[in-house]
PDB file of C-alpha atoms in Angstrom:
ATOM      1  CA  MET A   4      61.347  22.913 -76.432  1.00  0.00           C
ATOM      2  CA  ASN A   5      59.812  19.758 -74.997  1.00  0.00           C
ATOM      3  CA  ILE A   6      60.863  18.045 -71.767  1.00  0.00           C
ATOM      4  CA  ASP A   7      62.788  15.225 -73.444  1.00  0.00           C
ATOM      5  CA  SER A   8      64.806  17.716 -75.508  1.00  0.00           C
ATOM      6  CA  ALA A   9      65.558  19.738 -72.386  1.00  0.00           C
ATOM      7  CA  TRP A  10      66.736  16.604 -70.571  1.00  0.00           C
ATOM      8  CA  ASP A  11      68.897  15.670 -73.588  1.00  0.00           C
ATOM      9  CA  ILE A  12      70.736  18.978 -73.166  1.00  0.00           C
ATOM     10  CA  ILE A  13      70.947  18.723 -69.371  1.00  0.00           C
ATOM     11  CA  ASP A  14      72.226  15.144 -69.533  1.00  0.00           C
ATOM     12  CA  ARG A  15      74.829  16.057 -72.157  1.00  0.00           C
ATOM     13  CA  VAL A  16      76.119  19.116 -70.275  1.00  0.00           C
ATOM     14  CA  LEU A  17      76.237  17.263 -66.961  1.00  0.00           C
ATOM     15  CA  ALA A  18      78.091  14.310 -68.498  1.00  0.00           C
ATOM     16  CA  ASP A  19      80.615  16.714 -70.014  1.00  0.00           C
ATOM     17  CA  GLN A  20      80.992  19.285 -67.214  1.00  0.00           C
ATOM     18  CA  LEU A  21      79.825  17.591 -63.993  1.00  0.00           C
ATOM     19  CA  PRO A  22      79.948  13.821 -64.414  1.00  0.00           C
ATOM     20  CA  GLN A  23      79.700  13.292 -60.638  1.00  0.00           C
ATOM     21  CA  VAL A  24      76.307  15.036 -60.635  1.00  0.00           C
ATOM     22  CA  ALA A  25      75.203  13.169 -63.784  1.00  0.00           C
ATOM     23  CA  GLU A  26      75.867   9.900 -61.975  1.00  0.00           C
ATOM     24  CA  THR A  27      73.428  10.868 -59.197  1.00  0.00           C
ATOM     25  CA  LEU A  28      70.447  11.032 -61.562  1.00  0.00           C
ATOM     26  CA  ARG A  29      68.173   8.039 -61.191  1.00  0.00           C
ATOM     27  CA  GLY A  30      66.577   6.136 -64.034  1.00  0.00           C
ATOM     28  CA  PRO A  31      62.916   6.368 -64.978  1.00  0.00           C
ATOM     29  CA  VAL A  32      60.101   6.166 -62.455  1.00  0.00           C
ATOM     30  CA  ASP A  33      57.922   3.073 -62.565  1.00  0.00           C
ATOM     31  CA  ASP A  34      54.175   3.163 -63.138  1.00  0.00           C
ATOM     32  CA  ALA A  35      53.328   1.996 -59.612  1.00  0.00           C
ATOM     33  CA  ASP A  36      55.259   4.879 -58.042  1.00  0.00           C
ATOM     34  CA  LEU A  37      53.604   7.356 -60.433  1.00  0.00           C
ATOM     35  CA  ALA A  38      50.163   6.093 -59.437  1.00  0.00           C
ATOM     36  CA  ARG A  39      51.050   6.303 -55.720  1.00  0.00           C
ATOM     37  CA  LEU A  40      52.356   9.847 -56.214  1.00  0.00           C
ATOM     38  CA  ALA A  41      49.160  11.048 -57.909  1.00  0.00           C
ATOM     39  CA  GLN A  42      47.101   9.394 -55.178  1.00  0.00           C
ATOM     40  CA  SER A  43      49.180  10.994 -52.418  1.00  0.00           C
ATOM     41  CA  VAL A  44      48.489  14.533 -53.689  1.00  0.00           C
ATOM     42  CA  GLY A  45      44.951  13.712 -54.768  1.00  0.00           C
ATOM     43  CA  ARG A  46      45.450  15.248 -58.198  1.00  0.00           C
ATOM     44  CA  GLU A  47      46.353  14.267 -61.742  1.00  0.00           C
ATOM     45  CA  LEU A  48      50.027  14.882 -62.435  1.00  0.00           C
ATOM     46  CA  PRO A  49      50.884  17.316 -65.263  1.00  0.00           C
ATOM     47  CA  ALA A  50      51.994  15.555 -68.455  1.00  0.00           C
ATOM     48  CA  ASP A  51      55.344  17.406 -68.636  1.00  0.00           C
ATOM     49  CA  PHE A  52      56.081  16.493 -65.026  1.00  0.00           C
ATOM     50  CA  VAL A  53      55.348  12.824 -65.744  1.00  0.00           C
ATOM     51  CA  THR A  54      57.594  12.985 -68.821  1.00  0.00           C
ATOM     52  CA  SER A  55      60.392  14.373 -66.661  1.00  0.00           C
ATOM     53  CA  LEU A  56      59.930  11.626 -64.056  1.00  0.00           C
ATOM     54  CA  ARG A  57      59.969   9.012 -66.788  1.00  0.00           C
ATOM     55  CA  ARG A  58      63.403  10.347 -67.690  1.00  0.00           C
ATOM     56  CA  HIS A  59      64.841  10.744 -64.190  1.00  0.00           C
ATOM     57  CA  ASP A  60      63.110   9.748 -60.972  1.00  0.00           C
ATOM     58  CA  GLY A  61      65.063  12.206 -58.860  1.00  0.00           C
ATOM     59  CA  GLN A  62      68.631  11.906 -57.649  1.00  0.00           C
ATOM     60  CA  ASP A  63      70.587   9.656 -55.312  1.00  0.00           C
ATOM     61  CA  ASN A  64      72.463  12.383 -53.477  1.00  0.00           C
ATOM     62  CA  PRO A  65      72.909  11.214 -49.871  1.00  0.00           C
ATOM     63  CA  THR A  66      75.663  13.730 -49.074  1.00  0.00           C
ATOM     64  CA  ALA A  67      73.676  16.679 -50.523  1.00  0.00           C
ATOM     65  CA  LEU A  68      76.951  17.813 -52.096  1.00  0.00           C
ATOM     66  CA  LEU A  69      76.091  16.912 -55.704  1.00  0.00           C
ATOM     67  CA  ASP A  70      72.926  18.917 -56.200  1.00  0.00           C
ATOM     68  CA  LEU A  71      71.466  19.415 -59.639  1.00  0.00           C
ATOM     69  CA  PHE A  72      71.002  23.186 -59.295  1.00  0.00           C
ATOM     70  CA  ASP A  73      71.050  25.992 -56.724  1.00  0.00           C
ATOM     71  CA  HIS A  74      71.713  23.572 -53.828  1.00  0.00           C
ATOM     72  CA  HIS A  75      68.523  21.658 -54.692  1.00  0.00           C
ATOM     73  CA  THR A  76      68.344  17.895 -55.092  1.00  0.00           C
ATOM     74  CA  LEU A  77      65.614  16.383 -57.271  1.00  0.00           C
ATOM     75  CA  LEU A  78      63.307  14.187 -55.214  1.00  0.00           C
ATOM     76  CA  SER A  79      62.220  10.735 -56.351  1.00  0.00           C
ATOM     77  CA  ALA A  80      58.513   9.944 -56.552  1.00  0.00           C
ATOM     78  CA  THR A  81      58.799   8.007 -53.291  1.00  0.00           C
ATOM     79  CA  ALA A  82      60.554  10.924 -51.570  1.00  0.00           C
ATOM     80  CA  MET A  83      57.859  13.315 -52.857  1.00  0.00           C
ATOM     81  CA  ILE A  84      55.226  11.061 -51.284  1.00  0.00           C
ATOM     82  CA  ASP A  85      57.137  11.032 -47.995  1.00  0.00           C
ATOM     83  CA  HIS A  86      57.483  14.851 -48.005  1.00  0.00           C
ATOM     84  CA  SER A  87      53.767  15.246 -48.747  1.00  0.00           C
ATOM     85  CA  LYS A  88      52.784  12.928 -45.883  1.00  0.00           C
ATOM     86  CA  MET A  89      55.128  14.710 -43.488  1.00  0.00           C
ATOM     87  CA  ARG A  90      53.723  18.160 -44.356  1.00  0.00           C
ATOM     88  CA  ILE A  91      50.121  16.960 -43.991  1.00  0.00           C
ATOM     89  CA  GLU A  92      50.872  15.325 -40.630  1.00  0.00           C
ATOM     90  CA  ALA A  93      52.658  18.439 -39.367  1.00  0.00           C
ATOM     91  CA  LEU A  94      50.559  21.196 -40.925  1.00  0.00           C
ATOM     92  CA  GLY A  95      47.289  19.640 -42.055  1.00  0.00           C
ATOM     93  CA  ASP A  96      45.835  20.267 -45.482  1.00  0.00           C
ATOM     94  CA  ASP A  97      43.085  22.822 -44.886  1.00  0.00           C
ATOM     95  CA  ILE A  98      43.263  25.139 -47.895  1.00  0.00           C
ATOM     96  CA  ASP A  99      40.629  27.452 -46.409  1.00  0.00           C
ATOM     97  CA  ASP A 100      42.768  28.414 -43.409  1.00  0.00           C
ATOM     98  CA  THR A 101      44.514  31.523 -44.762  1.00  0.00           C
ATOM     99  CA  ILE A 102      47.442  33.313 -43.156  1.00  0.00           C
ATOM    100  CA  ASP A 103      46.469  36.950 -42.642  1.00  0.00           C
ATOM    101  CA  TRP A 104      49.963  38.447 -42.749  1.00  0.00           C
ATOM    102  CA  MET A 105      50.922  36.951 -46.136  1.00  0.00           C
ATOM    103  CA  THR A 106      50.462  38.913 -49.331  1.00  0.00           C
ATOM    104  CA  PRO A 107      49.187  36.560 -52.033  1.00  0.00           C
ATOM    105  CA  ASP A 108      51.354  37.552 -54.975  1.00  0.00           C
ATOM    106  CA  LYS A 109      53.527  34.534 -55.751  1.00  0.00           C
ATOM    107  CA  VAL A 110      52.130  31.930 -53.380  1.00  0.00           C
ATOM    108  CA  ARG A 111      48.744  31.370 -51.832  1.00  0.00           C
ATOM    109  CA  PRO A 112      48.557  32.588 -48.220  1.00  0.00           C
ATOM    110  CA  ILE A 113      47.922  29.172 -46.689  1.00  0.00           C
ATOM    111  CA  MET A 114      50.033  26.933 -44.479  1.00  0.00           C
ATOM    112  CA  ASN A 115      49.767  23.734 -46.522  1.00  0.00           C
ATOM    113  CA  CYS A 116      47.675  21.985 -49.130  1.00  0.00           C
ATOM    114  CA  ARG A 117      47.474  18.325 -50.108  1.00  0.00           C
ATOM    115  CA  GLY A 118      47.744  19.402 -53.756  1.00  0.00           C
ATOM    116  CA  TRP A 119      51.218  20.873 -53.285  1.00  0.00           C
ATOM    117  CA  LEU A 120      53.909  18.622 -54.675  1.00  0.00           C
ATOM    118  CA  GLN A 121      57.453  19.409 -53.545  1.00  0.00           C
ATOM    119  CA  PHE A 122      59.886  18.066 -56.154  1.00  0.00           C
ATOM    120  CA  THR A 123      63.242  19.384 -54.857  1.00  0.00           C
ATOM    121  CA  THR A 124      64.823  19.660 -51.460  1.00  0.00           C
ATOM    122  CA  ALA A 125      67.531  21.930 -50.084  1.00  0.00           C
ATOM    123  CA  GLU A 126      67.750  21.472 -46.330  1.00  0.00           C
ATOM    124  CA  THR A 127      64.313  22.744 -45.258  1.00  0.00           C
ATOM    125  CA  ASP A 128      63.556  24.453 -48.580  1.00  0.00           C
ATOM    126  CA  GLY A 129      62.274  23.194 -51.888  1.00  0.00           C
ATOM    127  CA  TYR A 130      60.396  23.929 -55.078  1.00  0.00           C
ATOM    128  CA  ALA A 131      56.842  22.674 -55.476  1.00  0.00           C
ATOM    129  CA  LEU A 132      54.050  22.427 -58.003  1.00  0.00           C
ATOM    130  CA  ASP A 133      50.675  23.782 -56.906  1.00  0.00           C
ATOM    131  CA  LEU A 134      48.296  21.208 -58.348  1.00  0.00           C
ATOM    132  CA  ALA A 135      45.356  22.612 -56.411  1.00  0.00           C
ATOM    133  CA  ALA A 136      45.499  26.282 -57.439  1.00  0.00           C
ATOM    134  CA  ARG A 137      42.072  27.908 -57.365  1.00  0.00           C
ATOM    135  CA  TRP A 138      42.990  31.592 -57.253  1.00  0.00           C
TER     136      TRP A 138
END
């Protein structure tokens, strides 16, 4: 199934079952924000991810009560840029500085990487794409 078909189903189910959540979904991202997003992580964005952003550029969910799934709100391209900048300012982006106590099975044992792109938020948590994977 392609991304547009998946969004067709998601949009239809949300409109039918959770119209309040459906209303939080933003329209498509604009090209300028896409270019800024790719520049902020220093990597080319995956085609499926771009297709998804062209469908919905995150959510407007200021209360954090109308999350899309599992208490996670979809971030807009601008919010992804802001999260990336904040992580780099707080943690740096040295991918060679490994954390000894972590076992590298699902994530790389590093503190932060400029190529990580967080696309959801749930308080201090979130899902991310690793656009800089080299392991």
